Coordinates of C-alpha atoms in Angstrom, one line a residue:
M1 CA -12.6 -1.9 123.0
E2 CA -11.4 -2.9 119.6
E3 CA -12.4 0.5 118.2
R4 CA -10.3 2.3 120.8
K5 CA -7.3 0.1 120.0
I6 CA -7.5 1.3 116.4
N7 CA -7.9 4.9 117.5
K8 CA -4.5 4.8 119.2
T9 CA -3.2 6.2 115.9
E10 CA -5.0 9.6 116.4
Q11 CA -3.7 12.3 114.1
P12 CA -2.3 15.6 115.1
I13 CA -4.8 18.5 114.9
P14 CA -4.3 22.3 114.5
Y15 CA -4.2 24.1 117.8
E16 CA -6.9 26.5 116.4
E17 CA -9.3 23.6 115.9
L18 CA -9.2 22.8 119.6
M19 CA -9.8 26.3 120.6
K20 CA -12.6 27.1 118.2
G21 CA -16.3 26.3 118.8
Q22 CA -18.0 26.4 122.1
R23 CA -16.4 28.8 124.5
P24 CA -15.4 28.0 128.1
C25 CA -18.2 28.2 130.7
P26 CA -18.6 32.0 131.5
E27 CA -20.0 31.1 134.9
A28 CA -17.0 28.9 135.9
K29 CA -15.6 31.2 138.6
A30 CA -19.1 31.8 140.0
L31 CA -19.8 28.1 140.1
L32 CA -16.5 27.5 141.9
S33 CA -17.2 30.3 144.5
Q34 CA -20.7 28.8 145.1
A35 CA -19.1 25.5 146.0
P36 CA -16.7 26.8 148.7
A37 CA -13.5 24.8 149.3
D38 CA -13.0 22.9 152.5
R39 CA -10.3 25.2 154.0
R40 CA -9.9 23.0 157.0
R41 CA -8.0 20.5 154.8
V42 CA -4.4 21.1 153.8
I43 CA -3.5 20.3 150.2
V44 CA -0.4 18.1 150.1
V45 CA 1.2 18.0 146.7
L46 CA 3.8 15.2 146.1
D47 CA 6.0 16.4 143.2
D48 CA 7.9 13.8 141.3
D49 CA 10.3 16.4 140.1
P50 CA 10.7 20.1 140.9
T51 CA 8.5 21.4 138.1
G52 CA 5.0 20.9 139.8
I53 CA 5.2 24.5 141.1
Q54 CA 4.9 25.8 137.6
T55 CA 1.6 27.6 138.2
V56 CA 1.8 28.8 141.8
H57 CA 3.5 31.5 143.9
D58 CA 4.1 32.3 147.6
V59 CA 3.9 28.5 148.4
C60 CA 6.5 26.5 150.3
V61 CA 8.2 23.5 148.8
Y62 CA 10.0 21.0 151.1
T63 CA 12.7 18.6 149.9
K64 CA 12.5 16.4 153.0
W65 CA 9.5 14.2 154.0
D66 CA 10.4 13.0 157.5
R67 CA 7.7 13.0 160.2
E68 CA 9.0 16.2 161.8
T69 CA 9.1 18.1 158.5
I70 CA 5.6 17.1 157.4
T71 CA 4.1 17.7 160.8
G72 CA 5.6 21.1 160.9
A73 CA 4.1 21.9 157.5
F74 CA 0.7 20.8 158.7
R75 CA 1.0 22.9 161.8
E76 CA 1.8 26.1 159.8
E77 CA -1.8 26.1 158.7
Q78 CA -0.8 27.0 155.2
R79 CA -3.5 26.2 152.6
M80 CA -1.1 24.1 150.4
F81 CA 2.5 22.9 150.4
F82 CA 4.6 20.8 148.1
I83 CA 7.0 17.9 148.9
L84 CA 9.7 17.3 146.3
T85 CA 10.0 13.6 146.0
N86 CA 12.1 13.5 142.8
S87 CA 10.7 10.0 142.4
R88 CA 11.0 10.1 138.6
G89 CA 14.7 9.8 139.3
L90 CA 14.3 6.7 141.4
T91 CA 13.8 3.0 140.6
A92 CA 10.3 1.6 141.1
P93 CA 11.2 -0.2 144.4
E94 CA 12.9 2.9 145.7
S95 CA 9.8 5.1 144.9
R96 CA 7.5 2.5 146.4
E97 CA 9.3 2.6 149.7
Q98 CA 9.6 6.4 149.6
H99 CA 5.8 6.8 149.1
R100 CA 5.0 4.3 151.8
T101 CA 7.2 6.4 154.2
I102 CA 5.6 9.7 153.1
A103 CA 2.1 8.3 153.6
Q104 CA 2.9 7.1 157.1
N105 CA 4.3 10.5 158.0
I106 CA 1.2 12.2 156.5
L107 CA -1.0 10.1 158.7
A108 CA 1.0 11.0 161.8
A109 CA 1.0 14.7 160.8
A110 CA -2.7 14.7 160.3
K111 CA -3.3 13.1 163.6
E112 CA -1.0 15.4 165.6
S113 CA -2.2 18.6 163.9
G114 CA -5.9 17.7 163.9
R115 CA -6.1 18.6 160.2
D116 CA -7.5 16.5 157.3
Y117 CA -5.8 16.6 153.9
I118 CA -6.3 16.4 150.2
L119 CA -3.5 14.4 148.4
I120 CA -2.3 15.3 144.9
S121 CA 0.4 13.1 143.2
R122 CA 1.8 15.7 140.8
G123 CA 3.1 13.9 137.7
D124 CA 4.5 14.7 134.3
S125 CA 2.1 16.4 131.9
T126 CA 3.5 14.2 129.2
L127 CA 2.5 11.1 131.2
R128 CA 5.8 9.8 132.3
G129 CA 6.5 8.5 135.8
H130 CA 5.9 5.6 138.3
W131 CA 2.2 5.4 137.8
P132 CA 0.0 3.7 138.9
M133 CA 2.4 2.3 141.5
E134 CA 2.9 5.5 143.4
T135 CA -0.8 6.3 144.0
E136 CA -1.6 2.7 144.7
T137 CA 1.1 2.6 147.4
L138 CA -0.2 5.8 148.9
R139 CA -3.8 4.5 148.9
E140 CA -2.8 1.2 150.5
T141 CA -0.7 2.8 153.2
L142 CA -3.2 5.6 154.1
E143 CA -6.2 3.2 154.2
L144 CA -4.3 0.7 156.3
G145 CA -3.4 3.3 158.9
S146 CA -6.7 5.2 159.1
K147 CA -10.5 5.0 158.5
K148 CA -10.2 7.0 155.3
R149 CA -11.3 5.2 152.1
F150 CA -10.6 6.5 148.6
D151 CA -13.5 6.1 146.2
G152 CA -11.4 6.9 143.2
E153 CA -8.4 8.5 141.5
I154 CA -8.7 11.5 139.3
V155 CA -6.3 11.8 136.4
I156 CA -5.8 15.4 135.0
P157 CA -2.6 15.9 132.9
F158 CA -4.0 19.2 131.6
F159 CA -1.3 22.0 131.7
P160 CA -2.0 24.8 129.3
E161 CA 1.2 26.7 130.1
G162 CA 3.1 23.8 128.7
G163 CA 0.7 23.1 125.8
R164 CA -1.0 20.0 127.3
F165 CA -4.7 19.5 126.6
T166 CA -7.1 16.6 126.9
W167 CA -10.0 16.5 124.4
K168 CA -12.3 13.6 123.5
D169 CA -10.3 11.5 126.0
V170 CA -7.1 12.0 123.9
H171 CA -4.2 13.8 125.6
Y172 CA -2.3 16.2 123.3
V173 CA 1.1 17.9 123.4
R174 CA 1.4 21.2 121.6
Q175 CA 4.3 21.3 119.1
G176 CA 4.3 24.6 117.2
N177 CA 0.8 25.2 115.7
D178 CA -0.1 21.5 116.0
L179 CA -1.4 19.4 118.8
V180 CA 0.2 15.9 118.7
P181 CA -1.3 12.9 120.5
A182 CA 1.0 12.2 123.5
G183 CA 1.7 8.7 122.5
Q184 CA 3.2 9.9 119.2
T185 CA 5.7 12.3 120.9
E186 CA 9.3 11.7 121.9
F187 CA 8.1 11.7 125.6
A188 CA 6.2 8.4 125.0
R189 CA 9.5 6.8 123.8
D190 CA 11.1 7.5 127.2
K191 CA 13.6 4.7 128.1
S192 CA 12.2 4.4 131.6
F193 CA 8.6 5.5 131.4
G194 CA 7.5 4.9 127.8
Y195 CA 4.0 4.1 126.7
H196 CA 1.9 3.9 123.5
A197 CA -1.6 5.1 124.1
S198 CA -2.8 8.7 123.6
N199 CA -6.4 8.1 124.6
L200 CA -6.3 8.3 128.4
R201 CA -8.7 5.5 128.8
D202 CA -6.4 3.2 126.8
W203 CA -3.4 4.7 128.7
V204 CA -4.9 3.7 132.0
E205 CA -5.5 0.2 130.7
E206 CA -2.0 0.1 129.3
K207 CA -0.2 1.3 132.5
T208 CA -2.3 -0.9 134.8
E209 CA -1.5 -3.9 132.5
G210 CA -5.2 -4.5 131.9
Q211 CA -6.2 -4.5 135.6
V212 CA -8.3 -1.4 134.9
P213 CA -10.1 -1.9 131.5
A214 CA -10.5 1.2 129.3
E215 CA -14.3 0.9 129.3
S216 CA -14.4 1.1 133.1
V217 CA -12.7 4.5 133.2
C218 CA -15.1 7.4 134.0
S219 CA -14.7 10.3 131.6
I220 CA -15.8 13.9 132.3
S221 CA -16.4 15.4 128.9
R222 CA -15.4 18.9 127.8
E223 CA -19.1 19.5 126.9
E224 CA -20.2 18.9 130.5
L225 CA -17.5 21.3 131.7
R226 CA -18.3 23.9 129.1
N227 CA -22.0 23.8 129.9
G228 CA -21.3 24.2 133.6
E229 CA -23.0 20.8 134.5
V230 CA -21.8 20.7 138.0
K231 CA -24.6 18.4 139.2
T232 CA -24.0 15.9 136.4
I233 CA -20.3 15.8 137.0
A234 CA -20.8 15.4 140.7
E235 CA -23.2 12.5 140.1
K236 CA -20.6 10.8 138.0
L237 CA -17.9 11.3 140.7
A238 CA -20.3 10.0 143.4
S239 CA -20.8 6.8 141.4
V240 CA -17.0 5.9 141.4
A241 CA -15.9 3.2 143.8
N242 CA -13.0 0.9 144.7
F243 CA -10.4 3.4 143.6
G244 CA -11.9 3.6 140.1
K245 CA -10.2 5.9 137.6
V246 CA -11.6 9.2 136.4
I247 CA -10.2 11.3 133.5
V248 CA -11.1 14.9 132.9
N249 CA -11.2 16.5 129.4
C250 CA -9.8 20.0 130.1
T251 CA -8.6 22.5 127.5
S252 CA -9.0 25.7 129.6
Y253 CA -8.8 26.8 133.2
E254 CA -12.5 27.5 133.2
D255 CA -13.0 23.8 132.5
L256 CA -10.9 23.0 135.5
Q257 CA -12.8 25.4 137.7
V258 CA -16.1 23.8 136.8
F259 CA -14.7 20.4 137.6
A260 CA -13.3 21.7 140.9
A261 CA -16.8 23.0 141.9
A262 CA -18.2 19.5 141.4
Y263 CA -15.3 18.0 143.3
W264 CA -15.8 20.2 146.3
Q265 CA -19.5 19.2 146.3
V266 CA -18.8 15.5 146.4
L267 CA -16.1 16.0 149.0
R268 CA -18.6 17.6 151.3
E269 CA -20.9 14.6 150.7
G270 CA -18.2 12.3 152.1
H271 CA -16.6 11.0 148.9
E272 CA -12.8 10.8 148.9
F273 CA -10.5 11.0 145.9
M274 CA -6.8 11.1 145.2
F275 CA -5.3 13.0 142.3
R276 CA -2.7 12.3 139.7
S277 CA -2.3 15.6 137.9
A278 CA 0.0 18.0 136.2
A279 CA 0.7 21.5 137.5
A280 CA -2.6 23.2 136.7
L281 CA -4.8 21.5 139.3
P282 CA -2.9 22.7 142.4
K283 CA -3.4 26.3 141.3
V284 CA -7.2 25.9 141.1
L285 CA -7.7 23.8 144.2
G286 CA -5.3 25.9 146.2
D287 CA -7.0 29.1 145.0
V288 CA -3.7 30.7 143.8
S289 CA -4.2 34.0 142.1
D290 CA -2.6 35.0 138.8
Q291 CA 0.6 37.0 139.0
P292 CA 2.7 38.8 136.5
L293 CA 5.9 37.2 135.3
L294 CA 8.9 37.8 137.4
T295 CA 11.6 40.3 136.4
R296 CA 15.3 40.7 137.0
E297 CA 14.6 43.5 139.5
E298 CA 12.6 41.2 141.7
L299 CA 15.2 38.4 141.6
I300 CA 18.8 39.6 141.4
E301 CA 20.7 41.1 144.3
P302 CA 21.9 44.6 143.1
D303 CA 25.3 44.3 144.7
N304 CA 26.2 40.8 143.1
D305 CA 28.7 41.4 140.3
S306 CA 29.3 37.7 139.7
G307 CA 28.1 35.9 136.5
G308 CA 25.2 33.4 136.5
I309 CA 25.3 29.8 135.6
V310 CA 23.0 27.8 133.4
L311 CA 23.1 24.0 133.6
V312 CA 21.5 22.0 130.7
G313 CA 21.1 18.3 131.4
S314 CA 17.9 17.4 129.5
H315 CA 18.3 15.6 126.2
V316 CA 14.9 16.0 124.6
N317 CA 14.8 17.6 121.2
K318 CA 13.0 20.7 122.6
T319 CA 15.9 21.4 125.0
T320 CA 18.5 21.0 122.2
R321 CA 16.6 23.6 120.1
Q322 CA 16.4 25.9 123.1
L323 CA 20.1 25.6 123.7
E324 CA 20.9 26.4 120.1
E325 CA 18.7 29.4 120.3
L326 CA 20.5 30.6 123.4
K327 CA 23.8 30.3 121.5
R328 CA 22.5 32.9 119.1
S329 CA 22.2 35.5 121.8
D330 CA 24.3 38.6 121.4
R331 CA 25.2 38.6 125.1
T332 CA 28.6 37.6 126.5
I333 CA 28.0 34.0 127.6
T334 CA 30.7 31.3 127.9
Y335 CA 29.7 27.8 126.7
I336 CA 31.2 24.7 128.2
T337 CA 30.5 21.2 127.0
F338 CA 30.2 18.5 129.7
D339 CA 31.1 15.1 128.1
Q340 CA 28.9 12.7 129.9
H341 CA 30.1 9.8 127.7
R342 CA 33.2 9.7 129.9
V343 CA 31.1 7.8 132.4
L344 CA 32.3 4.7 130.4
E345 CA 35.9 5.5 131.4
E346 CA 37.4 4.6 134.8
G347 CA 37.4 7.9 136.7
G348 CA 36.5 9.7 133.5
L349 CA 33.3 11.4 134.8
E350 CA 35.0 12.7 137.9
A351 CA 37.9 14.2 135.8
E352 CA 35.4 15.8 133.4
A353 CA 33.5 17.4 136.3
A354 CA 36.7 18.8 137.8
R355 CA 37.7 20.3 134.4
V356 CA 34.3 22.0 133.8
L357 CA 34.2 23.3 137.4
A358 CA 37.5 25.1 137.1
L359 CA 36.5 26.7 133.8
A360 CA 33.0 27.7 135.1
E361 CA 34.3 29.2 138.4
K362 CA 36.9 31.3 136.6
E363 CA 34.2 32.8 134.3
I364 CA 31.7 33.5 137.1
C365 CA 34.3 35.2 139.2
A366 CA 35.0 37.5 136.3
G367 CA 31.4 38.5 136.1
R368 CA 30.6 36.4 133.0
T369 CA 27.6 34.1 132.7
V370 CA 28.4 30.4 132.0
T371 CA 26.3 27.8 130.2
V372 CA 27.3 24.2 131.0
F373 CA 25.6 21.7 128.8
T374 CA 25.9 17.9 128.3
R375 CA 27.1 16.6 125.0
R376 CA 24.0 16.5 122.8
E377 CA 24.5 12.9 121.7
R378 CA 22.4 10.8 124.1
L379 CA 24.2 8.0 125.9
D380 CA 22.0 4.9 125.8
L381 CA 23.4 1.6 127.1
D382 CA 23.0 -1.5 125.2
T383 CA 20.4 -2.8 127.5
E384 CA 16.6 -3.1 127.8
D385 CA 16.8 -2.8 131.6
P386 CA 15.4 0.6 132.6
A387 CA 16.8 0.4 136.1
Q388 CA 20.4 0.1 134.7
Q389 CA 19.8 3.0 132.4
L390 CA 18.4 5.0 135.3
Q391 CA 21.5 4.3 137.4
I392 CA 23.8 5.5 134.7
S393 CA 21.7 8.7 134.3
T394 CA 21.9 9.2 138.1
R395 CA 25.7 9.0 138.1
I396 CA 25.8 11.5 135.2
S397 CA 23.4 13.9 136.9
D398 CA 25.3 13.7 140.2
A399 CA 28.6 14.6 138.4
L400 CA 26.9 17.4 136.4
T401 CA 25.0 19.0 139.3
G402 CA 28.0 18.6 141.6
I403 CA 29.6 21.4 139.6
I404 CA 27.2 23.8 141.2
G405 CA 27.6 22.1 144.6
D406 CA 31.4 22.6 144.4
L407 CA 31.3 26.3 143.4
Q408 CA 33.2 28.5 145.8
V409 CA 31.8 31.7 144.4
R410 CA 28.2 32.8 144.7
P411 CA 26.6 33.2 141.2
S412 CA 24.0 35.9 140.6
F413 CA 21.5 33.3 139.5
V414 CA 21.2 29.6 138.7
V415 CA 19.1 28.1 135.8
A416 CA 18.7 24.3 135.6
K417 CA 17.2 22.7 132.5
G418 CA 15.7 19.3 132.9
G419 CA 13.6 17.6 135.6
I420 CA 16.2 15.3 137.2
T421 CA 18.9 18.0 136.7
S422 CA 16.8 20.7 138.4
S423 CA 15.9 18.4 141.3
D424 CA 19.5 17.4 141.9
V425 CA 20.7 21.0 141.7
G426 CA 18.1 22.0 144.3
T427 CA 18.5 19.2 146.8
K428 CA 22.0 18.0 146.4
A429 CA 24.0 21.0 145.0
L430 CA 22.2 23.9 146.6
R431 CA 21.2 21.8 149.7
V432 CA 17.7 23.3 149.9
T433 CA 15.3 21.8 152.5
K434 CA 12.6 24.5 152.3
A435 CA 12.2 27.1 149.5
L436 CA 9.7 29.8 148.7
V437 CA 8.1 29.6 145.3
K438 CA 8.5 33.2 144.0
G439 CA 6.4 32.7 140.9
Q440 CA 7.2 32.2 137.2
I441 CA 9.8 33.9 135.0
R442 CA 8.0 32.5 131.9
P443 CA 4.7 30.6 131.7
G444 CA 5.3 27.2 133.3
I445 CA 8.9 28.0 134.3
P446 CA 9.1 28.6 138.1
V447 CA 11.6 30.3 140.4
W448 CA 12.6 29.3 143.9
Q449 CA 14.1 31.6 146.5
T450 CA 16.4 29.3 148.4
G451 CA 16.1 29.1 152.2
P452 CA 18.6 30.2 154.8
E453 CA 19.9 26.7 155.3
S454 CA 21.0 26.4 151.6
K455 CA 24.4 26.7 150.1
F456 CA 23.6 30.2 148.7
P457 CA 20.7 31.6 150.8
G458 CA 18.2 33.8 149.0
L459 CA 19.5 32.8 145.6
P460 CA 17.1 33.0 142.6
Y461 CA 16.9 29.4 141.2
V462 CA 15.1 29.0 137.9
I463 CA 13.7 25.5 137.3
F464 CA 13.2 24.9 133.6
P465 CA 11.5 21.6 132.7
G466 CA 13.0 19.8 129.8
N467 CA 9.6 19.4 128.0
V468 CA 8.3 23.0 128.5
G469 CA 8.7 26.3 126.7
G470 CA 9.2 27.6 123.2
D471 CA 12.5 27.6 121.4
E472 CA 13.3 31.1 122.4
D473 CA 12.4 30.9 126.1
L474 CA 15.8 29.8 127.5
R475 CA 17.5 32.6 125.6
Q476 CA 14.9 35.2 126.8
I477 CA 15.2 34.0 130.5
V478 CA 19.0 34.2 130.5
E479 CA 19.0 37.6 128.8
E480 CA 16.4 38.9 131.3
L481 CA 18.6 37.8 134.2
M482 CA 21.7 39.3 132.7
K483 CA 20.3 42.8 132.1

């Protein structure tokens, strides 16, 4: 244990170093097909912000989780569906109560529909969020209300589209040509969900406050996955009990396919697991095919002459670089700064939102695309209370996204940058209750087609996570949509 503590200072490694050497298992797809999935079960993905659909297409996402909605989703007999919880924008007590309600409604839906389920808690690929509280709440509620018992929880933050890889138990975030241990990135310094460990065994111990020691965490090695050792992996999984934790060292989709083959095997043998994963796992378990990136012709209504609107709320450095690159575009785009620091003034935030709305609406009506972005200087309160900081962030997000909610003209498209921002735009501003995931416009950057109940039915809505994409991706997306 002492050695692992010292190893929390892992050094960045070149991306090429990770990719060299032993190649992914060439029989991965065959191994997965030989371990057929249990298609009687519906895969329910609880998404803590709208970005979990980064790898899928032709899948429904719901923004409500009442009993009627979840039961209806079960009865549609779809293989997989997503529920947008946006719990990363909630306080811990709020998220606990939310997940208790969702679990109770899943139990009711499973009973009424006669279908069993697989539960994925889709979390951030850079390890932020209300973990382990959310999955512990789900487990307690589901086991209390049924005979189902979860042997373990499988943690898979692997997400190659966003440059997230796990190797030798260390989780890495790609930054340029380097892979940086997650605990050394800006994401680990998050005011609400910060952490120190990069080694996932240590991370589990840290986040569980020592209740799950690092040495007790089961690790599936990349070598086992690369060698196609389905039997060995299945034996490891079968040995896990009492909601023990499992981490999976994935650096390719082939690795994940081999793991999935072992998982389906132990599931048939009666073992039950819950998942805390990034966006890659639902694609593999849901058997979602690859699809080309979406184009303007597939998204934009030909008779809509209005401009589009881009809303930038995320404050991570990656987003700021992407915004600066967008400003270098040679396209006609109007840029409007939203000064969120006015939240400190009485009525200041409301006045700022009204000012920006008037400017944005005028430009969109004239056929010009608008980019509204928060002032780049981050507003941090002089407090160590994460709940208080979150409440201020929520007020700012409500005012910012309310600009789209108050639009009287239908834009040709909407792009939202940032997890909380994109969730609030979808649920509060656009009033979506059920959307179809069209696919991705760039790797890891999904597009919703809004439902008939929404403010603007059939609108292409691009959900751009704050921690995803290269510096040029925002510019390329907006230019593609403006063609």
